[in-house]
Amino acid sequence: MDMKVSKKLGLKERYTMMTRDLAWDTTFQPMDKVFPQVGYEGIKIHDWDQWEDPFRLTMDAYWKYQAEKERKLYAILDAFNQNNGHLSVTDARYMNVLKLFLGSTPPLELMAARGFSMVARQMVGAGPRVACMMQSVDEYRHFQTQIHSISNYNRFYNGMDEFAHQQSRMWYLADGKSFFDDAITAGPFEFMVAIGFAFEYVLTNILFVPFISGAAYNGDMAAMTVGFSAQSDEARHMTLGLECIKFMLEQDPDNLPIVQRWIDKWTWRGTRKLASVGMMMDYMLPKRIMSFKEAWEIYFEQNGSALFNDLARYGVKVPKCFAQTIEEKEHITHQSWIGFYMKPDACPFHTWIPAPDELDWLSEKYPNTFDKYYRPVLEHFDRQEKAGNRFNNKTQPMNCQVCVSTIKFNEPGDPMEMCFRETVYKGEKFHFCSDHCKEIFEDEPEKYVQTFISSHAALQGKCEPDGTDVNAHDYRPGARMHAYWRMDKRAAGDFNGSEDQKNFAQWRDQATKN
Amino acid sequence: MTMLKTLAPYDFPSSDAVGNYQGRQLLYVNWERHRMFSRPFVLALPPETPFAEIIDKHMTDCFSYHPDWAQIDWSAVKWLNGSRPFIPDRDKSLADNGIGHKDLIRFITPGLDGIAGSGY
Ligand SMILES: [Fe+2]
Ligand SMILES: [Fe+2]
Ligand SMILES: [Zn+2]
């Protein structure tokens, strides 16, 4: 009997059939009406077939591969949780890294998932559409697995349960929210430069290294495994972002100035967003991996320079903010930590003054700035705390209209002075943290006049908990922010004397002593 | 000129227009070279508020935690509204002192440079 055996497809053929061959051009409606978003930003694309798929992964292979990773991840998470892994971390201060991370990162992974699924719909070529769809699923997975890995800690430590409520309300989370809101309300090509290139390619290591290595160094197997499980996705994300940049630049010379402006804008916005990550590295990890300054030198200055050298053949220049970030790497983490330390009532995580040996570490890592500008004030705070007079600043902060950072960065060239910039648009004043943010505003003021600034909104009476009587005689807008934020009082304040500190010490003693 | 590009008409009001503050206006206050209060603070006050209230109440409440506060030589202090030098009249209102919505008052205390001269 003759059997007709169909030939097994090669990888490349299979990829073609499963992606590009499934796409078609519309005929009932013209293509530009079905895909209006790819045209309006001014990017000119002449031939979508020129898009080189940076990786050839079909959807069925993708599912198989990701499912395998999930199985391994959850096996490790289960083992870690069943063995009370939370008691094996370096010390209870580490939990505050998780709290800061939980509020600031998984919600942004979710926004990335939304963004990439939008772009997957908006792009014309089948190659970019499939790649964006996969990235969207990846980002959704990051969002879920990060929350799952931290959820076990939520059973033991305070301040983790309201992160979803706090994401769009809490003052210090507004910078990250604004970052993604800005990107997702741009067109598909700007979104790809913002997230696919500037964030995933240029800055992602600064986010991943401290979190994954920091978790590993501090005994958090759960977060470490989540990080590693995401890292193979990141390799794909990086190549997608880079391919998109190259594709735009190869399609038409008129695209260069547009792309360059986006690179300048988003590298700066990403840099501002990373100030709190740097603070985590220098102040919050009980066992440090490297300083933020060192990480910046390796991952941004060296790797970034190599990348931009490579892109120079397309006419792309290093981002405008490059020099300023190099000056700031010596300062921003200290400025950020002092910024959080002063608000013990307004953060759902603890702050503290580093121990003397940790201050020495900072002096050694920051020889040009730490002893001169930051150590004296930290030691002053420490003396005050020990004298029962812990710093607790109760005022509402001023924020940058673009990056929504609190105004806390120094004037370039003068670490003693605060940096202020302002402009007037339609008769109203707007304030910025830097020349870069001011320029971003002035390029598109119609967009940034809408920025949500928590302290302003509170003073307008827009941040009231349910049940507030705005007609009461003693009503003051913004007076009940803690209730509005659903702040757990046990999670606030100094680490010294906190419930987390006591419980951890007690549980660890029970686990390790007779 | 704006570089904004959109698919449809795009016209949204400013989130912080003065009309949103029920007769009050925003004022930012910064103590120069005292970045311990690392961010300037923001207040919403009626334009009739006397300037004295800014000093005696709001600045004192916030800044008196700093050891330099007690050392201030009030005859030597200087003030900026944004980048423009001005001499506030304690007894006049914000409006009569030329202070408008979202103005930034910068308070300068010569000779005082924060904890151990660090600018903090
Ligand atoms: Fe992700
Ligand atoms: Fe990613
Ligand atoms: Zn800014």
XYZ file of C-alpha atoms and ligand atoms in Angstrom:
637
model
C 0.000 0.000 0.000
C 1.297 3.391 -0.859
C 1.195 5.910 1.915
C 1.382 9.561 1.078
C 3.648 11.085 3.660
C 3.525 14.828 3.678
C 6.934 16.384 3.946
C 7.652 18.008 7.308
C 8.021 21.744 6.814
C 11.299 23.442 7.482
C 11.393 26.063 10.187
C 11.492 28.937 7.772
C 8.651 27.660 5.583
C 6.594 26.900 8.608
C 7.160 30.361 9.961
C 6.149 31.930 6.659
C 2.987 29.909 6.414
C 1.996 30.568 10.006
C 2.557 34.310 9.911
C 2.963 36.190 6.645
C 0.798 33.800 4.656
C -2.069 34.350 7.053
C -2.195 38.076 6.328
C -4.118 39.718 3.505
C -4.789 43.170 2.136
C -8.320 44.404 2.621
C -10.543 45.000 -0.405
C -13.972 46.052 0.949
C -12.292 49.023 2.591
C -9.033 50.677 1.554
C -6.031 49.684 3.659
C -5.400 53.211 4.941
C -8.913 53.346 6.379
C -8.437 50.036 8.166
C -5.004 51.022 9.432
C -5.167 54.810 9.911
C -2.752 54.911 12.858
C 0.366 53.990 10.880
C 0.110 57.166 8.830
C -0.745 60.027 11.130
C 2.499 60.345 13.057
C 4.336 61.365 9.896
C 6.383 58.161 9.551
C 6.603 57.168 5.900
C 6.567 53.454 5.089
C 6.839 52.472 1.422
C 7.119 48.704 1.624
C 6.037 46.685 4.653
C 7.593 43.565 3.134
C 10.998 45.019 3.903
C 10.407 44.437 7.605
C 12.890 41.750 8.681
C 11.411 39.540 11.323
C 14.004 39.678 14.071
C 13.051 36.242 15.378
C 11.082 33.507 13.740
C 8.749 32.062 16.267
C 5.355 30.663 15.389
C 2.475 30.933 17.804
C 2.302 27.185 18.478
C 6.030 27.030 19.262
C 5.595 30.092 21.444
C 2.876 28.456 23.556
C 4.919 25.316 24.008
C 8.001 27.212 25.028
C 6.220 29.516 27.458
C 4.248 26.662 29.034
C 7.482 24.894 29.837
C 8.816 28.009 31.540
C 5.613 28.379 33.552
C 5.863 24.806 34.836
C 9.391 25.356 36.081
C 8.586 28.729 37.565
C 5.604 27.563 39.579
C 7.450 24.469 40.804
C 10.107 26.728 42.293
C 7.593 29.234 43.659
C 5.679 26.426 45.396
C 8.813 24.971 46.929
C 9.979 28.388 48.104
C 6.647 29.196 49.688
C 6.177 25.803 51.320
C 9.578 26.074 52.949
C 8.923 29.520 54.395
C 11.357 30.997 51.934
C 10.449 34.490 53.074
C 12.445 33.863 56.261
C 15.608 33.174 54.306
C 15.957 36.671 52.862
C 18.812 38.796 54.210
C 16.726 40.960 56.516
C 13.224 42.328 56.779
C 14.151 45.599 55.119
C 14.217 43.619 51.880
C 10.399 43.323 51.974
C 10.259 47.026 51.210
C 11.980 46.434 47.905
C 9.140 44.073 47.061
C 6.541 46.619 48.154
C 8.039 49.360 46.016
C 8.389 46.952 43.107
C 4.836 45.617 43.434
C 3.317 49.080 43.298
C 5.452 50.348 40.500
C 6.175 47.488 38.107
C 3.417 44.883 37.553
C 0.844 47.587 36.721
C 3.231 48.873 34.074
C 3.710 45.379 32.665
C -0.062 45.332 32.259
C 0.078 48.659 30.437
C 2.807 47.233 28.204
C 0.543 44.268 27.438
C -2.274 46.654 26.473
C 0.050 48.816 24.430
C 1.517 45.984 22.426
C -1.853 44.450 21.695
C -2.997 47.854 20.393
C 0.086 48.175 18.233
C -0.393 44.607 16.994
C -3.786 45.713 15.681
C -2.528 49.002 14.258
C 0.534 47.839 12.329
C 0.118 46.785 8.698
C 2.809 44.146 8.171
C 2.181 40.603 9.386
C 5.722 40.305 10.806
C 5.474 43.217 13.262
C 1.901 42.307 14.118
C 2.757 38.777 15.192
C 5.825 39.955 17.113
C 3.814 42.631 18.939
C 1.086 40.101 19.752
C 3.632 37.774 21.328
C 5.166 40.604 23.258
C 1.740 41.554 24.527
C 1.211 38.041 25.860
C 4.701 38.081 27.398
C 4.008 41.324 29.206
C 0.735 39.984 30.524
C 2.624 36.987 31.840
C 5.187 39.247 33.530
C 2.353 41.144 35.171
C 0.839 37.929 36.527
C 3.972 36.121 37.597
C 5.366 39.141 39.422
C 2.187 39.420 41.445
C 2.098 35.667 42.084
C 5.668 35.607 43.334
C 5.056 38.453 45.752
C 1.601 37.308 46.885
C 3.101 34.861 49.339
C 4.871 37.706 51.135
C 1.538 39.484 51.416
C 0.444 36.818 53.888
C 3.153 37.918 56.309
C 4.060 41.557 55.725
C 2.138 44.818 55.686
C 1.373 47.227 52.884
C 1.121 44.957 49.851
C -2.592 44.376 49.498
C -3.753 47.681 47.998
C -1.208 48.138 45.228
C -3.848 47.997 42.493
C -5.974 50.657 44.188
C -2.929 52.814 44.829
C -1.483 52.604 41.335
C -3.504 55.459 39.885
C -3.809 57.444 43.133
C -0.569 57.399 45.061
C 1.735 60.385 44.566
C 4.953 58.433 44.049
C 3.424 56.013 41.552
C 2.273 58.842 39.295
C 5.602 59.058 37.450
C 5.404 55.473 36.185
C 1.733 55.782 35.372
C 2.353 58.951 33.419
C 5.218 57.287 31.557
C 2.961 54.564 30.168
C -0.069 56.790 29.709
C 2.078 59.043 27.555
C 3.362 56.108 25.485
C 0.023 54.390 25.013
C -1.698 57.596 23.891
C 0.959 58.142 21.217
C 0.792 56.492 17.809
C 2.133 52.979 17.163
C 5.565 54.056 15.970
C 6.185 56.360 18.900
C 5.014 53.613 21.238
C 7.549 51.260 19.663
C 10.365 53.777 20.166
C 9.205 54.560 23.706
C 8.725 51.062 25.033
C 10.248 48.750 22.422
C 13.441 50.726 22.002
C 14.176 53.267 24.743
C 12.785 51.204 27.593
C 13.355 47.621 26.482
C 16.634 48.135 24.713
C 18.418 51.122 26.169
C 17.297 50.973 29.796
C 15.984 47.501 30.556
C 19.174 46.174 32.142
C 19.102 48.906 34.733
C 15.681 47.640 35.749
C 16.413 43.935 35.529
C 19.861 43.642 36.993
C 19.039 45.230 40.321
C 15.810 43.347 40.662
C 16.935 39.870 39.609
C 20.467 40.015 40.963
C 19.219 41.925 43.969
C 16.679 39.180 44.646
C 19.325 36.489 44.204
C 21.814 38.259 46.463
C 19.218 38.708 49.137
C 17.886 35.170 49.164
C 14.595 35.786 47.373
C 14.390 32.737 45.128
C 10.816 33.571 44.158
C 11.484 36.980 42.637
C 14.749 35.782 41.155
C 13.036 32.945 39.301
C 10.355 35.270 37.991
C 13.087 37.540 36.707
C 14.944 34.789 34.925
C 11.734 33.471 33.449
C 11.085 36.926 31.969
C 14.603 37.476 30.728
C 14.389 35.205 27.688
C 11.321 37.216 26.649
C 13.300 40.416 27.009
C 15.819 39.245 24.428
C 12.972 39.077 21.923
C 11.597 42.434 23.034
C 14.945 44.100 22.506
C 15.381 42.796 18.984
C 11.850 43.872 18.110
C 12.474 47.423 19.330
C 15.736 47.658 17.443
C 14.285 46.217 14.241
C 11.495 48.768 14.351
C 13.985 51.640 14.611
C 16.021 50.296 11.707
C 12.933 49.674 9.605
C 11.694 53.258 10.025
C 15.089 54.693 9.225
C 15.563 52.525 6.146
C 12.138 53.301 4.739
C 12.508 57.046 4.293
C 15.078 59.716 5.197
C 12.266 61.995 6.416
C 11.702 59.601 9.302
C 15.040 60.376 10.928
C 14.202 63.670 12.679
C 10.943 62.228 14.020
C 12.643 59.106 15.322
C 15.478 61.142 16.834
C 13.044 63.351 18.739
C 11.323 60.266 20.135
C 14.648 58.707 21.137
C 15.616 61.910 22.958
C 12.255 62.156 24.671
C 11.901 58.552 25.760
C 15.454 58.002 26.887
C 14.973 60.960 29.195
C 11.568 59.871 30.430
C 12.956 56.391 31.104
C 15.933 57.820 32.952
C 13.690 59.796 35.279
C 11.564 56.728 35.869
C 14.651 54.772 36.919
C 15.672 57.116 39.738
C 13.646 55.055 42.197
C 15.153 51.813 40.894
C 18.595 53.254 41.549
C 17.513 54.180 45.036
C 16.513 50.558 45.572
C 20.021 49.438 44.619
C 21.873 51.933 46.793
C 19.624 52.102 49.837
C 17.027 49.364 50.024
C 18.743 46.074 49.213
C 20.275 44.867 52.492
C 22.996 43.179 50.472
C 24.104 45.381 47.574
C 25.042 44.102 44.111
C 26.712 47.197 42.733
C 26.010 50.876 43.001
C 23.537 52.587 40.705
C 26.433 54.644 39.409
C 28.342 51.512 38.415
C 25.259 50.029 36.775
C 24.696 53.245 34.863
C 28.290 53.226 33.638
C 28.135 49.658 32.379
C 24.622 49.449 31.025
C 23.984 52.961 29.837
C 27.281 54.681 29.164
C 29.211 51.730 27.750
C 26.495 49.540 26.239
C 24.469 52.575 25.202
C 27.437 54.158 23.461
C 28.090 50.950 21.563
C 24.464 50.798 20.487
C 24.391 54.408 19.324
C 27.692 53.966 17.488
C 26.026 51.138 15.646
C 23.028 53.301 14.803
C 25.198 56.221 13.663
C 25.157 54.854 10.105
C 21.457 55.739 9.989
C 22.224 59.255 11.180
C 20.951 58.646 14.725
C 22.753 60.573 17.456
C 23.140 59.716 21.138
C 20.143 60.987 23.106
C 20.366 64.658 24.034
C 20.186 63.880 27.738
C 23.259 61.630 27.679
C 25.648 64.118 29.330
C 23.138 65.182 31.967
C 22.464 61.585 33.012
C 26.196 61.068 33.502
C 26.374 64.046 35.824
C 23.231 62.968 37.661
C 24.295 59.368 38.278
C 26.271 60.644 41.276
C 23.235 62.313 42.837
C 19.783 61.055 42.001
C 19.603 57.979 44.219
C 20.524 59.989 47.323
C 18.053 62.716 46.434
C 15.326 60.133 45.898
C 15.914 58.279 49.159
C 15.863 61.492 51.179
C 12.658 62.336 49.325
C 11.005 59.119 50.528
C 12.581 59.181 53.991
C 10.961 62.513 54.726
C 7.450 61.148 54.056
C 7.022 58.342 56.612
C 3.256 58.877 56.672
C 2.745 58.863 52.943
C 4.383 55.637 51.675
C 3.101 52.091 52.187
C 6.661 50.915 52.784
C 9.276 51.676 55.400
C 12.315 53.907 55.129
C 15.390 54.127 57.337
C 18.836 55.646 57.644
C 21.519 53.231 56.437
C 23.709 51.659 59.137
C 27.210 53.147 59.571
C 28.868 50.431 57.454
C 26.300 51.069 54.742
C 27.056 54.782 54.833
C 30.734 53.853 54.436
C 29.839 51.763 51.402
C 28.054 54.761 49.892
C 31.040 57.018 50.644
C 33.280 54.548 48.856
C 30.986 54.137 45.856
C 30.299 57.861 45.514
C 33.620 59.492 46.403
C 32.807 62.732 44.581
C 29.453 63.479 46.117
C 28.319 61.398 49.066
C 30.408 62.837 51.901
C 30.060 66.359 50.653
C 26.362 66.585 49.907
C 24.462 63.657 51.407
C 26.155 61.965 54.347
C 25.887 64.938 56.711
C 22.120 65.221 56.310
C 21.563 61.468 56.668
C 23.591 61.491 59.890
C 21.630 64.501 61.061
C 18.358 62.630 60.455
C 19.735 59.647 62.326
C 20.590 61.727 65.395
C 17.151 63.336 65.279
C 15.421 59.964 65.058
C 17.388 58.621 68.001
C 16.416 61.721 69.959
C 12.757 60.959 69.274
C 12.368 63.650 66.636
C 12.143 61.639 63.415
C 11.719 63.754 60.292
C 8.144 63.802 59.039
C 7.446 66.329 56.344
C 3.715 66.905 56.019
C 3.521 69.297 53.105
C 2.316 68.458 49.602
C 5.061 68.304 46.981
C 5.577 70.190 43.734
C 5.932 67.975 40.665
C 7.259 68.170 37.151
C 4.442 68.646 34.632
C 5.959 66.061 32.283
C 7.713 63.284 34.204
C 5.662 63.903 37.382
C 8.752 63.396 39.544
C 8.661 65.509 42.650
C 10.902 68.527 42.137
C 14.052 67.336 43.857
C 16.860 67.215 41.304
C 19.707 69.695 41.345
C 20.558 72.377 38.845
C 23.091 70.901 36.371
C 26.543 72.011 37.489
C 25.407 73.018 40.979
C 24.446 70.242 43.412
C 23.417 72.773 46.069
C 20.651 74.367 43.995
C 17.298 72.957 43.070
C 16.626 72.846 39.344
C 13.504 74.727 38.240
C 12.246 75.387 34.742
C 8.962 76.964 33.737
C 6.997 78.047 30.722
C 3.700 79.790 30.078
C 1.125 78.199 27.801
C -2.241 79.832 27.104
C -1.762 82.131 30.076
C -1.017 79.344 32.583
C 2.346 78.591 34.177
C 3.850 75.113 34.025
C 6.870 73.839 35.966
C 9.491 71.228 35.089
C 12.356 69.322 36.666
C 14.735 69.859 33.750
C 15.337 71.348 30.314
C 14.454 67.992 28.790
C 11.021 67.832 30.380
C 10.392 71.447 29.434
C 11.223 70.683 25.815
C 8.927 67.651 25.797
C 6.106 69.866 27.069
C 6.736 72.618 24.554
C 6.690 70.129 21.672
C 3.186 68.947 22.601
C 1.642 71.211 25.232
C -1.912 70.115 24.376
C -1.042 66.693 25.743
C 0.807 67.608 28.924
C -1.588 70.251 30.236
C -3.705 67.221 31.201
C -1.081 65.645 33.469
C -2.453 64.214 36.712
C -0.519 65.639 39.636
C -1.658 64.052 42.851
C -1.065 67.038 45.143
C -2.925 69.365 42.768
C -5.825 66.982 42.350
C -6.063 66.648 46.137
C -6.253 70.414 46.539
C -9.092 70.440 44.021
C -11.033 67.974 46.138
C -10.647 65.150 43.619
C -8.952 62.752 46.037
C -11.558 62.103 48.683
C -12.404 58.696 50.114
C -15.928 57.387 49.614
C -18.395 58.983 51.967
C -16.647 62.334 52.300
C -19.125 65.128 52.934
C -17.836 68.012 50.836
C -20.492 70.299 52.348
C -19.394 69.734 55.927
C -18.321 72.967 57.633
C -14.851 71.602 58.404
C -14.313 70.027 54.968
C -10.833 70.674 53.599
C -9.873 69.245 50.195
C -7.152 66.608 50.481
C -7.355 66.271 54.263
C -8.167 62.556 54.137
C -5.507 61.325 51.749
C -4.609 58.296 53.861
C -8.105 56.945 53.609
C -8.226 57.810 49.918
C -4.983 55.881 49.367
C -6.141 53.027 51.640
C -2.848 53.294 53.467
C -2.131 50.581 55.977
C -0.701 52.496 58.942
C 1.326 49.456 59.994
C 3.191 49.623 56.692
C 4.092 53.294 57.059
C 6.767 55.002 59.109
C 10.323 54.126 59.949
C 11.509 50.551 59.630
C 12.837 50.711 63.170
C 10.043 49.678 65.444
C 7.810 48.400 62.641
C 5.638 45.312 62.913
C 7.434 43.737 59.937
C 10.741 44.098 61.728
C 9.453 42.503 64.924
C 7.582 39.667 63.231
C 10.445 38.744 60.979
C 12.881 38.600 63.892
C 10.487 36.493 65.928
C 9.622 34.065 63.117
C 13.226 33.642 62.112
C 14.183 32.900 65.699
C 11.459 30.286 65.875
C 12.721 28.721 62.659
C 16.390 28.687 63.542
C 16.673 28.429 67.323
C 15.487 26.082 70.036
C 4.915 75.376 17.211
C 3.272 72.230 18.392
C 4.422 68.917 17.009
C 1.324 67.118 18.195
C -0.275 64.949 15.553
C -3.688 63.429 15.994
C -6.307 61.535 14.018
C -9.154 63.693 15.305
C -9.684 67.135 16.849
C -7.764 67.298 20.110
C -8.717 69.934 22.630
C -8.700 69.256 26.349
C -8.646 71.668 29.279
C -5.678 72.055 31.593
C -5.996 69.877 34.701
C -4.827 72.677 36.958
C -6.523 75.745 35.531
C -7.185 78.312 38.258
C -10.928 77.776 37.873
C -10.569 74.290 39.371
C -9.577 75.640 42.783
C -12.832 77.210 44.010
C -11.517 80.751 44.362
C -8.048 79.738 45.453
C -4.758 79.640 43.569
C -1.665 77.455 43.769
C 1.529 78.720 45.331
C 4.850 76.892 45.509
C 7.446 77.751 48.141
C 11.088 76.702 48.122
C 13.828 77.432 50.670
C 16.967 77.730 48.568
C 19.977 75.629 49.587
C 17.817 73.726 52.041
C 16.890 70.717 50.030
C 16.098 68.666 53.110
C 12.506 69.576 52.265
C 13.732 68.249 49.073
C 10.734 69.363 47.156
C 9.124 72.765 47.327
C 5.661 72.539 48.827
C 2.416 73.567 47.238
C -0.532 75.393 48.809
C -3.966 76.398 47.543
C -4.919 79.781 48.993
C -7.287 82.636 48.193
C -5.456 85.512 46.466
C -6.510 87.726 49.416
C -4.316 85.718 51.822
C -1.854 88.090 53.534
C 1.758 87.271 52.774
C 2.451 87.138 56.528
C 0.466 83.892 56.669
C 2.900 82.272 54.245
C 5.824 83.031 56.528
C 4.247 82.710 59.961
C 2.177 79.655 59.296
C 3.126 77.617 56.258
C 6.873 78.226 56.072
C 7.302 78.053 59.830
C 5.323 74.801 60.094
C 7.433 73.144 57.438
C 10.885 74.680 57.743
C 11.289 75.102 61.500
C 12.415 71.475 61.704
C 15.686 72.667 60.186
C 18.326 73.975 62.626
C 19.006 76.882 60.253
C 15.469 78.237 60.683
C 16.298 79.742 64.080
C 19.482 81.299 62.641
C 17.825 83.340 59.921
C 18.753 87.010 59.780
C 15.417 88.322 58.532
C 16.905 91.659 57.522
C 19.140 89.860 55.018
C 16.649 87.482 53.387
C 15.984 87.766 49.682
C 13.030 86.580 47.663
C 12.440 85.563 44.100
C 9.136 85.079 42.351
C 10.302 82.593 39.726
C 13.498 84.235 38.563
C 12.356 87.800 39.346
C 13.612 89.398 42.598
C 10.852 90.937 44.695
C 10.363 92.323 48.195
C 7.163 90.976 49.689
C 5.018 93.191 51.862
C 3.948 91.070 54.837
C 0.705 92.937 55.322
C -0.407 92.862 51.718
C -2.209 90.001 50.030
C -0.714 87.528 47.588
C -2.479 89.364 44.781
C -1.170 92.769 45.886
C 2.313 91.271 46.101
C 1.961 90.358 42.424
C 1.734 86.628 43.139
C -0.458 84.739 40.683
C -1.654 81.166 40.128
C 1.194 78.622 40.171
C 3.876 81.147 41.019
C 7.015 79.813 42.681
C 8.420 81.772 45.600
C 12.108 81.155 46.263
C 13.295 82.067 49.731
C 17.006 82.897 50.053
C 18.850 83.078 53.382
C 22.394 84.333 52.721
C 25.084 82.654 54.800
C 22.941 79.630 55.599
C 23.772 76.647 53.411
C 22.064 73.779 55.196
C 23.399 70.936 57.346
C 27.225 71.152 57.335
C 27.029 73.449 54.309
C 25.703 70.599 52.146
C 22.771 72.479 50.658
C 20.407 70.247 52.632
Fe 7.857 42.882 30.762
Fe 9.625 43.499 27.982
Zn 10.537 66.162 34.650
